[in-house]
Amino acid sequence: MKDKDINQMFLSIGIKNTKHRRDIIKILDASNKPLSVEEIYLLLKENNSSINLSTVYRTMEKLIEKNIIIQNNPFNDNIYRYQMCKDKHRHHIVCIKCSKIVEIEECPFKDFEDKIKKETGFDIENHKFEIYGYCNNCKKNKE
Amino acid sequence: MKDKDINQMFLSIGIKNTKHRRDIIKILDASNKPLSVEEIYLLLKENNSSINLSTVYRTMEKLIEKNIIIQNNPFNDNIYRYQMCKDKHRHHIVCIKCSKIVEIEECPFKDFEDKIKKETGFDIENHKFEIYGYCNNCKKNKE
DNA sequence: CCTTAAATGCGAATCGTTTGCATTTTTGTC
DNA sequence: GACAAAAATGCAAACGATTCGCATTTAAGG
């Protein structure tokens, strides 16, 4: 994501444009998997950008509120992970052993949502799907 | 679940048969939704069964290890919830406002899992699916 | 430049969960 | 039943991800 686009984004959602926020957006945008606050914090440090953990947390909160990112459920470790809301709705598969995360091409739940809506009467807003297994490397020695 | 069956279960999985554990199994078995440790703890108290929170936590751990129960992902509150491994694989829909939980009849992901397996090369072990919306009562005033 | 509101850093607090350790209970054997 | 060994429990303290209060700094707009 280019600086110009990032500036434009902050302007359009009406939040202040700070270096920390630009850096965080770049990191999330460049990542091919959801990142935890800790991971973002460490990546920022590597890039010589000194930042406080609470600031990362507060930025996540703000970006969720503005629908720029979404918060994923913890896998099994009680740690939230975050990813950009891309145009396309995405799911991921997670390796139980090495925690490798791979994006899944398609989301097959639209039809299912309609069905559930009829069955339960709920107005459906969102869903989360996570799938677990052993990746190519780890499946040889599942231990 | 009857006492006889519970005793038999503890015997067959090789863990000690204590009143606390029997009580917890009964509560989980009777519940139509996943329960948190806190909820189990309070239900036990109501039934005049004094127990320590850590004991509930340790019982959960043991029952997961023996594949008697499964641990669900936190919804949005960072609290784990637990449910019996019934013969049938289940999912739930959660009301965003009042947290009401309703069981969904069917799990449509078997075919999808096969597809993902081919695409990614993962050996798939498990999946978790959660769906969110407003229940019949709450959808009138979403606020 | 100057003002105001928002963002940040820092440290302390929160809260669900885990752990160490002493005590109690279960289980199997005599 | 009594006994020994292993497992389970209670209790209090520790842990760790996240949140919060508050003083300071920074961005945005006139």
Short mmCIF file of C-alpha atoms in Angstrom, two decimals, chain A residues 5-142:
data_model
loop_
_atom_site.label_atom_id
_atom_site.label_comp_id
_atom_site.label_asym_id
_atom_site.label_seq_id
_atom_site.Cartn_x
_atom_site.Cartn_y
_atom_site.Cartn_z
CA ASP A 5 -3.31 5.68 -0.39
CA ILE A 6 -2.67 5.40 3.31
CA ASN A 7 -2.91 9.15 3.78
CA GLN A 8 -6.12 9.17 1.79
CA MET A 9 -7.50 6.37 3.93
CA PHE A 10 -6.84 8.12 7.23
CA LEU A 11 -8.38 11.27 5.83
CA SER A 12 -11.52 9.53 4.66
CA ILE A 13 -12.16 7.69 7.92
CA GLY A 14 -11.39 10.78 9.94
CA ILE A 15 -8.55 9.71 12.21
CA LYS A 16 -5.21 11.38 12.64
CA ASN A 17 -2.40 10.48 10.34
CA THR A 18 0.62 9.47 12.41
CA LYS A 19 3.83 7.67 11.52
CA HIS A 20 2.98 4.80 13.88
CA ARG A 21 -0.31 4.24 12.18
CA ARG A 22 1.18 4.37 8.72
CA ASP A 23 3.82 1.85 9.75
CA ILE A 24 1.23 -0.49 11.23
CA ILE A 25 -0.94 -0.33 8.13
CA LYS A 26 2.06 -1.13 5.95
CA ILE A 27 2.97 -4.12 8.07
CA LEU A 28 -0.56 -5.50 8.08
CA ASP A 29 -0.98 -4.84 4.41
CA ALA A 30 2.26 -6.59 3.50
CA SER A 31 1.58 -9.62 5.68
CA ASN A 32 0.13 -12.77 4.16
CA LYS A 33 -1.26 -13.90 7.50
CA PRO A 34 -3.03 -12.39 10.50
CA LEU A 35 -0.63 -10.80 12.99
CA SER A 36 -0.76 -10.48 16.76
CA VAL A 37 -0.08 -7.23 18.57
CA GLU A 38 3.20 -8.68 19.81
CA GLU A 39 4.25 -9.59 16.26
CA ILE A 40 3.42 -6.14 14.95
CA TYR A 41 5.28 -4.59 17.86
CA LEU A 42 8.41 -6.65 17.15
CA LEU A 43 8.29 -5.95 13.42
CA LEU A 44 8.11 -2.24 14.17
CA LYS A 45 11.11 -2.54 16.45
CA GLU A 46 13.11 -4.31 13.76
CA ASN A 47 12.37 -1.36 11.51
CA ASN A 48 13.81 0.94 14.18
CA SER A 49 10.41 2.36 14.96
CA SER A 50 10.15 2.72 18.72
CA ILE A 51 6.57 2.33 19.81
CA ASN A 52 4.68 1.39 22.94
CA LEU A 53 2.64 -1.80 23.17
CA SER A 54 -0.46 0.06 24.32
CA THR A 55 -0.26 2.20 21.24
CA VAL A 56 -0.42 -0.88 19.06
CA TYR A 57 -3.41 -2.12 21.02
CA ARG A 58 -5.14 1.21 20.73
CA THR A 59 -4.43 1.40 17.03
CA MET A 60 -5.98 -2.04 16.53
CA GLU A 61 -9.07 -0.88 18.38
CA LYS A 62 -9.37 2.22 16.23
CA LEU A 63 -8.81 0.39 12.96
CA ILE A 64 -11.41 -2.24 13.85
CA GLU A 65 -13.91 0.47 14.72
CA LYS A 66 -13.32 2.02 11.30
CA ASN A 67 -13.57 -1.33 9.51
CA ILE A 68 -10.03 -1.19 8.21
CA ILE A 69 -8.96 -4.41 9.88
CA ILE A 70 -10.70 -7.37 11.47
CA GLN A 71 -9.85 -9.25 14.61
CA ASN A 72 -9.60 -13.01 14.29
CA ASN A 73 -10.40 -15.48 17.02
CA PRO A 74 -7.49 -16.87 18.96
CA PHE A 75 -6.42 -20.25 17.60
CA ASN A 76 -5.46 -22.09 20.74
CA ASP A 77 -3.22 -19.60 22.43
CA ASN A 78 -5.54 -16.88 23.63
CA ILE A 79 -3.88 -14.29 21.41
CA TYR A 80 -5.88 -12.18 19.02
CA ARG A 81 -4.60 -11.69 15.48
CA TYR A 82 -5.47 -8.96 13.02
CA GLN A 83 -5.65 -8.60 9.27
CA MET A 84 -6.63 -5.97 6.74
CA CYS A 85 -10.19 -6.08 5.46
CA LYS A 86 -9.38 -6.77 1.87
CA ASP A 87 -12.01 -6.49 -0.81
CA LYS A 88 -12.31 -10.24 -0.63
CA HIS A 89 -13.54 -12.13 2.42
CA ARG A 90 -10.85 -14.64 3.46
CA HIS A 91 -10.26 -17.66 5.62
CA HIS A 92 -7.08 -19.41 6.65
CA ILE A 93 -5.85 -22.87 7.43
CA VAL A 94 -3.44 -23.25 10.33
CA CYS A 95 -0.81 -25.92 10.89
CA ILE A 96 -1.24 -27.51 14.32
CA LYS A 97 2.47 -28.15 14.64
CA CYS A 98 4.41 -25.27 13.09
CA SER A 99 1.60 -22.67 13.07
CA LYS A 100 2.08 -22.02 9.37
CA ILE A 101 -0.91 -20.18 7.98
CA VAL A 102 -2.15 -20.50 4.41
CA GLU A 103 -4.90 -18.48 2.81
CA ILE A 104 -7.92 -20.33 1.46
CA GLU A 105 -9.14 -19.23 -1.91
CA GLU A 106 -12.84 -19.26 -1.50
CA CYS A 107 -15.54 -18.78 1.08
CA PRO A 108 -18.40 -21.24 0.61
CA PHE A 109 -20.66 -20.04 3.37
CA LYS A 110 -22.96 -17.58 1.66
CA ASP A 111 -25.60 -20.19 0.86
CA PHE A 112 -25.22 -21.73 4.27
CA GLU A 113 -25.78 -18.39 5.96
CA ASP A 114 -29.08 -17.95 4.19
CA LYS A 115 -30.17 -21.38 5.31
CA ILE A 116 -29.24 -20.70 8.93
CA LYS A 117 -31.02 -17.39 8.78
CA LYS A 118 -34.23 -19.16 7.84
CA GLU A 119 -33.79 -21.88 10.44
CA THR A 120 -32.92 -19.72 13.42
CA GLY A 121 -34.43 -16.34 12.66
CA PHE A 122 -31.14 -14.62 13.34
CA ASP A 123 -30.02 -11.62 11.33
CA ILE A 124 -26.55 -12.79 10.42
CA GLU A 125 -23.77 -10.25 10.60
CA ASN A 126 -20.56 -12.17 10.43
CA HIS A 127 -18.88 -15.54 10.66
CA LYS A 128 -15.51 -16.93 11.55
CA PHE A 129 -14.11 -20.15 10.23
CA GLU A 130 -10.84 -21.77 11.15
CA ILE A 131 -9.51 -25.03 9.94
CA TYR A 132 -6.63 -26.96 11.46
CA GLY A 133 -4.34 -29.66 10.23
CA TYR A 134 -0.77 -30.60 9.50
CA CYS A 135 1.00 -28.78 6.68
CA ASN A 136 3.02 -30.54 4.01
CA ASN A 137 6.19 -30.46 6.06
CA CYS A 138 4.73 -31.44 9.39
CA LYS A 139 2.43 -34.21 8.27
CA LYS A 140 5.32 -36.65 7.84
CA ASN A 141 6.14 -36.62 11.52
CA LYS A 142 2.98 -35.78 13.40
#
